[in-house]
Coordinates of N, CA and C in Angstrom, one line a residue:
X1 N 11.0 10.4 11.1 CA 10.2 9.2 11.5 C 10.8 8.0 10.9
X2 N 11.0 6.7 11.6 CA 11.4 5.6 11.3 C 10.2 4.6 10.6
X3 N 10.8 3.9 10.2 CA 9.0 2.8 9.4 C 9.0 2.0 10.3
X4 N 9.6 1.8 11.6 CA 9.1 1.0 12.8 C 7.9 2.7 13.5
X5 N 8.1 3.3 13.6 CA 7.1 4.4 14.2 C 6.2 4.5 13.2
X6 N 6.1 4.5 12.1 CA 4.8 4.8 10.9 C 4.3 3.5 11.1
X7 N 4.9 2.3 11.1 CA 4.0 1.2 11.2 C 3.0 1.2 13.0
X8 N 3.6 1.7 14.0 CA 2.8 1.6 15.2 C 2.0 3.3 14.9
X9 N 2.2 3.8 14.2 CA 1.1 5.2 13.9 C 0.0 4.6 13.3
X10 N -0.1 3.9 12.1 CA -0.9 3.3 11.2 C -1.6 2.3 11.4
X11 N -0.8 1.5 12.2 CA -1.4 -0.1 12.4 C -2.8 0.1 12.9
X12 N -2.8 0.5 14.1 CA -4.3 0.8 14.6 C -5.3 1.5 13.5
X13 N -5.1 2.6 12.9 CA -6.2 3.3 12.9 C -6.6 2.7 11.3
X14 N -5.7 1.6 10.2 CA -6.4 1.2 9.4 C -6.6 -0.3 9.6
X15 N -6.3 -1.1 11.2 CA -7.1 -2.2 11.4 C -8.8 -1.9 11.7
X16 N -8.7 -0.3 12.2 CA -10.2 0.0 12.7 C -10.9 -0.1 11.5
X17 N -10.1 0.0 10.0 CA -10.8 0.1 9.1 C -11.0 -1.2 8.1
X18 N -10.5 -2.5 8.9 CA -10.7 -3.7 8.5 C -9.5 -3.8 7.8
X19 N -8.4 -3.1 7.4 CA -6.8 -3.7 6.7 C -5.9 -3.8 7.6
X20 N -4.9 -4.9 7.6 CA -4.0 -5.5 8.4 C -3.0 -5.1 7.4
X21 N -1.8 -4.6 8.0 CA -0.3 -4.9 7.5 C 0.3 -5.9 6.8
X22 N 0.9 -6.7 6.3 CA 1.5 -8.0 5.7 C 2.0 -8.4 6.6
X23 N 1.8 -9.9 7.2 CA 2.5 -10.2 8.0 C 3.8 -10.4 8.1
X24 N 4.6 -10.0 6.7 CA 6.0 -10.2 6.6 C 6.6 -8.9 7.2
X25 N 6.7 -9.2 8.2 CA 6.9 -7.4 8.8 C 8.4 -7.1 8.3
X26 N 9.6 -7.5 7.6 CA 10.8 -7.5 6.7 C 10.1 -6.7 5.3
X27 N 9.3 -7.3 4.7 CA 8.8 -6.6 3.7 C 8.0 -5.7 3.8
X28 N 7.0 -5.3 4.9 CA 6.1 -4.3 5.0 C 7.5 -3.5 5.6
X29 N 8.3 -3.3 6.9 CA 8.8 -2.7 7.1 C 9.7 -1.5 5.7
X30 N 9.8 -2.5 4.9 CA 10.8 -1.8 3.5 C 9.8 -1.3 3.1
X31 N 8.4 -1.6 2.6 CA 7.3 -0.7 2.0 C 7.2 0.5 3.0
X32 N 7.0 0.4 4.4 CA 6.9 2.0 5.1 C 8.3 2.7 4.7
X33 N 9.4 2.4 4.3 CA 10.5 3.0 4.2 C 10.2 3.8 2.7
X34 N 9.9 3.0 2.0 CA 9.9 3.2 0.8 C 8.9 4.8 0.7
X35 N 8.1 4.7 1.9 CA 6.8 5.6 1.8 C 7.6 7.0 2.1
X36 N 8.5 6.6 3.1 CA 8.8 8.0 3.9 C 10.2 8.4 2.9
X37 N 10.7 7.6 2.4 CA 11.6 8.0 1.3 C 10.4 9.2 0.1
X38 N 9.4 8.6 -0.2 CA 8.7 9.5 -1.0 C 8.5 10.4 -1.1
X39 N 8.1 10.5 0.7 CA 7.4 11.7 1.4 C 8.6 12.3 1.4
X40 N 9.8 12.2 1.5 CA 10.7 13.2 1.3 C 11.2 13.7 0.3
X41 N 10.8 12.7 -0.5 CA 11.0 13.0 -2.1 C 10.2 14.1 -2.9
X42 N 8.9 14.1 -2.8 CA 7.7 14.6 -3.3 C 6.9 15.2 -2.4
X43 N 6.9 15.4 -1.6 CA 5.9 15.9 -0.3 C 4.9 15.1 0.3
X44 N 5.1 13.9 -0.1 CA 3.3 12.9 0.0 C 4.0 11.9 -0.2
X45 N 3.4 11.2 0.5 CA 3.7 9.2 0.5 C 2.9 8.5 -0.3
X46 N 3.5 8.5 -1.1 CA 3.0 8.0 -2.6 C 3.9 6.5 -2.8
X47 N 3.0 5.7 -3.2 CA 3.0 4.2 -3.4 C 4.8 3.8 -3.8
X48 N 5.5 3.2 -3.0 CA 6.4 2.8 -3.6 C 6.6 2.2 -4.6
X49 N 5.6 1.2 -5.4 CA 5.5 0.0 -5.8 C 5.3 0.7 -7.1
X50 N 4.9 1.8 -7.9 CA 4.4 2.8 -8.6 C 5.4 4.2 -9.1
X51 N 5.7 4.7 -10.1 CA 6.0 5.7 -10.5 C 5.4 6.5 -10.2
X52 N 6.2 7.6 -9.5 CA 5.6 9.1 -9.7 C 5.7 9.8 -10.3
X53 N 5.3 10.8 -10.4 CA 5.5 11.7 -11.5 C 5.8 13.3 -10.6
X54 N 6.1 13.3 -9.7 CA 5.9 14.1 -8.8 C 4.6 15.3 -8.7
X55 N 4.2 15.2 -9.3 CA 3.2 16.6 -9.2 C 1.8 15.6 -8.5
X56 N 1.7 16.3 -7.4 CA 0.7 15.6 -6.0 C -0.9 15.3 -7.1
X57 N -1.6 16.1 -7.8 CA -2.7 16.0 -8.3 C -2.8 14.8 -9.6
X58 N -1.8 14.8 -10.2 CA -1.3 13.7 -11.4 C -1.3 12.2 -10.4
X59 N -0.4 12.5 -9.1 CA -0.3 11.3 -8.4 C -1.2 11.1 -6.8
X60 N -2.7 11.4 -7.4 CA -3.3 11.4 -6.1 C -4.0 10.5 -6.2
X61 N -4.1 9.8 -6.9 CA -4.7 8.3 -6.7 C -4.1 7.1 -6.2
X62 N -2.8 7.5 -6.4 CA -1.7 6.1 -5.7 C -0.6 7.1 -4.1
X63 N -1.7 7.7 -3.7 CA -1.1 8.5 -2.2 C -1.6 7.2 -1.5
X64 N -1.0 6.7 -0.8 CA -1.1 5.6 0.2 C -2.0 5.9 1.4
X65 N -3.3 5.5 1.6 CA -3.0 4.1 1.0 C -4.1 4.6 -0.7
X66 N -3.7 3.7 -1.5 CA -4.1 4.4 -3.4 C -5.7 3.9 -2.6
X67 N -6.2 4.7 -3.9 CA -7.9 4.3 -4.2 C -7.6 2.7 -4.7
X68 N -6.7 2.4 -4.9 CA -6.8 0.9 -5.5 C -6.7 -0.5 -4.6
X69 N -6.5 0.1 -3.6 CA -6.3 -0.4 -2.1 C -7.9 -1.5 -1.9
X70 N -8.9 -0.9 -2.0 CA -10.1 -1.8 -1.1 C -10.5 -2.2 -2.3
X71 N -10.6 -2.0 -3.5 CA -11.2 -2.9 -4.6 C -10.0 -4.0 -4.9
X72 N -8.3 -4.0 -4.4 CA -7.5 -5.1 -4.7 C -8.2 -6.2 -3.3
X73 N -7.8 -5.6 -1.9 CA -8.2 -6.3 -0.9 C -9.3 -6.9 -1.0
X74 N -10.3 -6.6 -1.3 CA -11.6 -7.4 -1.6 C -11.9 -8.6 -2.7
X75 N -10.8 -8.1 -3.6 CA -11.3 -9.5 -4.7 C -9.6 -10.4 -4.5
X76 N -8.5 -9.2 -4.0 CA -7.2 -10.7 -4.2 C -6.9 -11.0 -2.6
X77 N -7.2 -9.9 -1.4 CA -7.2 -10.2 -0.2 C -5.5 -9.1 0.1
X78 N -4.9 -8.7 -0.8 CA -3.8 -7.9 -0.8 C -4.0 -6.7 -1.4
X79 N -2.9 -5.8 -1.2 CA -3.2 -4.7 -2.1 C -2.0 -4.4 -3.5
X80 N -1.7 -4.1 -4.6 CA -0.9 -4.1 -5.3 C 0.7 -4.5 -4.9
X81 N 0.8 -3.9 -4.1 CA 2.1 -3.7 -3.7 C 2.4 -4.6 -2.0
X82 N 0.9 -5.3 -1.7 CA 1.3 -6.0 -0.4 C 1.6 -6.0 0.6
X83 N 1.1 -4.6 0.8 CA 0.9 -4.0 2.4 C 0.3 -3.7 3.2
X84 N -1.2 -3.6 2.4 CA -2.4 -4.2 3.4 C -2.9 -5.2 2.5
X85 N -3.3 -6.0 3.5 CA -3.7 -7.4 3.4 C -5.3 -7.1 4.4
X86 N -5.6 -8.9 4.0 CA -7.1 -8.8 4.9 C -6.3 -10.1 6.0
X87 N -7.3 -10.1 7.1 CA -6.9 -10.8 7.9 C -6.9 -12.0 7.4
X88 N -7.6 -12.3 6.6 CA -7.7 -14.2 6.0 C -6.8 -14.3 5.1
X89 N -6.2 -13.2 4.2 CA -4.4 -13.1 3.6 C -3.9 -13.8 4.9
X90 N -3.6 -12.8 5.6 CA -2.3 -13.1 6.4 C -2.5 -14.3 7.3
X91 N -3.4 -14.7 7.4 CA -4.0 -16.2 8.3 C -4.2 -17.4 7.3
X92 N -4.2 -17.1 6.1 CA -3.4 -18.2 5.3 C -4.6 -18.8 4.6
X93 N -5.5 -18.4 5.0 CA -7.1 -18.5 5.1 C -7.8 -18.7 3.2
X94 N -6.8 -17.9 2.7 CA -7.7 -17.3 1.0 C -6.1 -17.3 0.4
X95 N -6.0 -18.1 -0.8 CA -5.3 -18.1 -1.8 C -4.3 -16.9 -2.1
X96 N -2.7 -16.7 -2.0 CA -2.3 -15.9 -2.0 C -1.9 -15.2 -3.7
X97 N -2.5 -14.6 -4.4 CA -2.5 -14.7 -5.8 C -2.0 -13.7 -6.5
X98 N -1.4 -13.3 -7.5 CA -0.6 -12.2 -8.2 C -2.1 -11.0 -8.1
X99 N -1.6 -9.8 -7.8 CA -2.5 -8.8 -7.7 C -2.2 -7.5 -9.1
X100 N -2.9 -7.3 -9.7 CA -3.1 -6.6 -11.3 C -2.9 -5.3 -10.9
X101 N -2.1 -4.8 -12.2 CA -1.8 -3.4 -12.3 C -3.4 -3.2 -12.1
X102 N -4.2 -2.1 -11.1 CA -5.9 -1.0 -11.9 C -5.5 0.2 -12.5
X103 N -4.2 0.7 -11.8 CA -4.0 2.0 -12.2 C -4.0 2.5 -14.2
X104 N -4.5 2.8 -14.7 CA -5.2 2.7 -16.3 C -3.5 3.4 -16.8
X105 N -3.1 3.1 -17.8 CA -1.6 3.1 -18.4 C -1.5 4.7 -18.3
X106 N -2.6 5.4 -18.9 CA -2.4 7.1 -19.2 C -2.2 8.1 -17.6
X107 N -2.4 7.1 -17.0 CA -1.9 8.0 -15.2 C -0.8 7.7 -14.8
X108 N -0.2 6.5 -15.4 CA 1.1 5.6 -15.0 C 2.4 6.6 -15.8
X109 N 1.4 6.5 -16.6 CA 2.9 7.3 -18.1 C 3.4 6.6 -19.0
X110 N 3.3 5.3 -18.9 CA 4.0 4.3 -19.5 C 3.2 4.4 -20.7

């Protein structure tokens, strides 16, 4: 699969869920790359933007899209790593603002 095909797989069925893509389709395009690089890496499309650890249950909170996805979109309008966005992100609508590590240090490794 190409990250031009994962993005027309995806696009629809998490607009149905109110998240839009980045409109930077150059940089979203390298995040779906990044994804399927994972997926081949580790078995699961796990957050590029994030260390893995490879073991699926250690890293099942940042499987894309992370649990950290709709509490970032809601308060910064992006998601950590800037690949779903809300429509008022990419419409220019709401302040584009640095988005905070949630992931807690002891699941990171660091």
């Amino acid at each position: 699969m190409t990250p031009e095909q994962l993005y027309e797989l995806l696009r629809p069925i998490q607009e149905k869920k109110g998240y839009h893509f980045n409109r930077d389709r150059a940089q979203t395009l390298d995040l779906l790359k990044g994804l399927l690089i994972n997926k081949e890496r580790y078995g699961y499309m796990v957050c590029p933007c994030r260390l893995a650890s490879g073991e699926r249950d250690r890293d099942k909170d940042i499987i894309c899209p992370c649990v950290y996805r709709e509490p970032d979109v809601k308060e910064y309008g992006s998601c950590y790593c800037g690949l779903y966005v809300s429509g008022e992100w990419n419409e220019e609508k709401i302040e584009h603002r640095y988005v905070p590590e949630r992931r807690p240090p002891e699941l990171s490794g660091i």
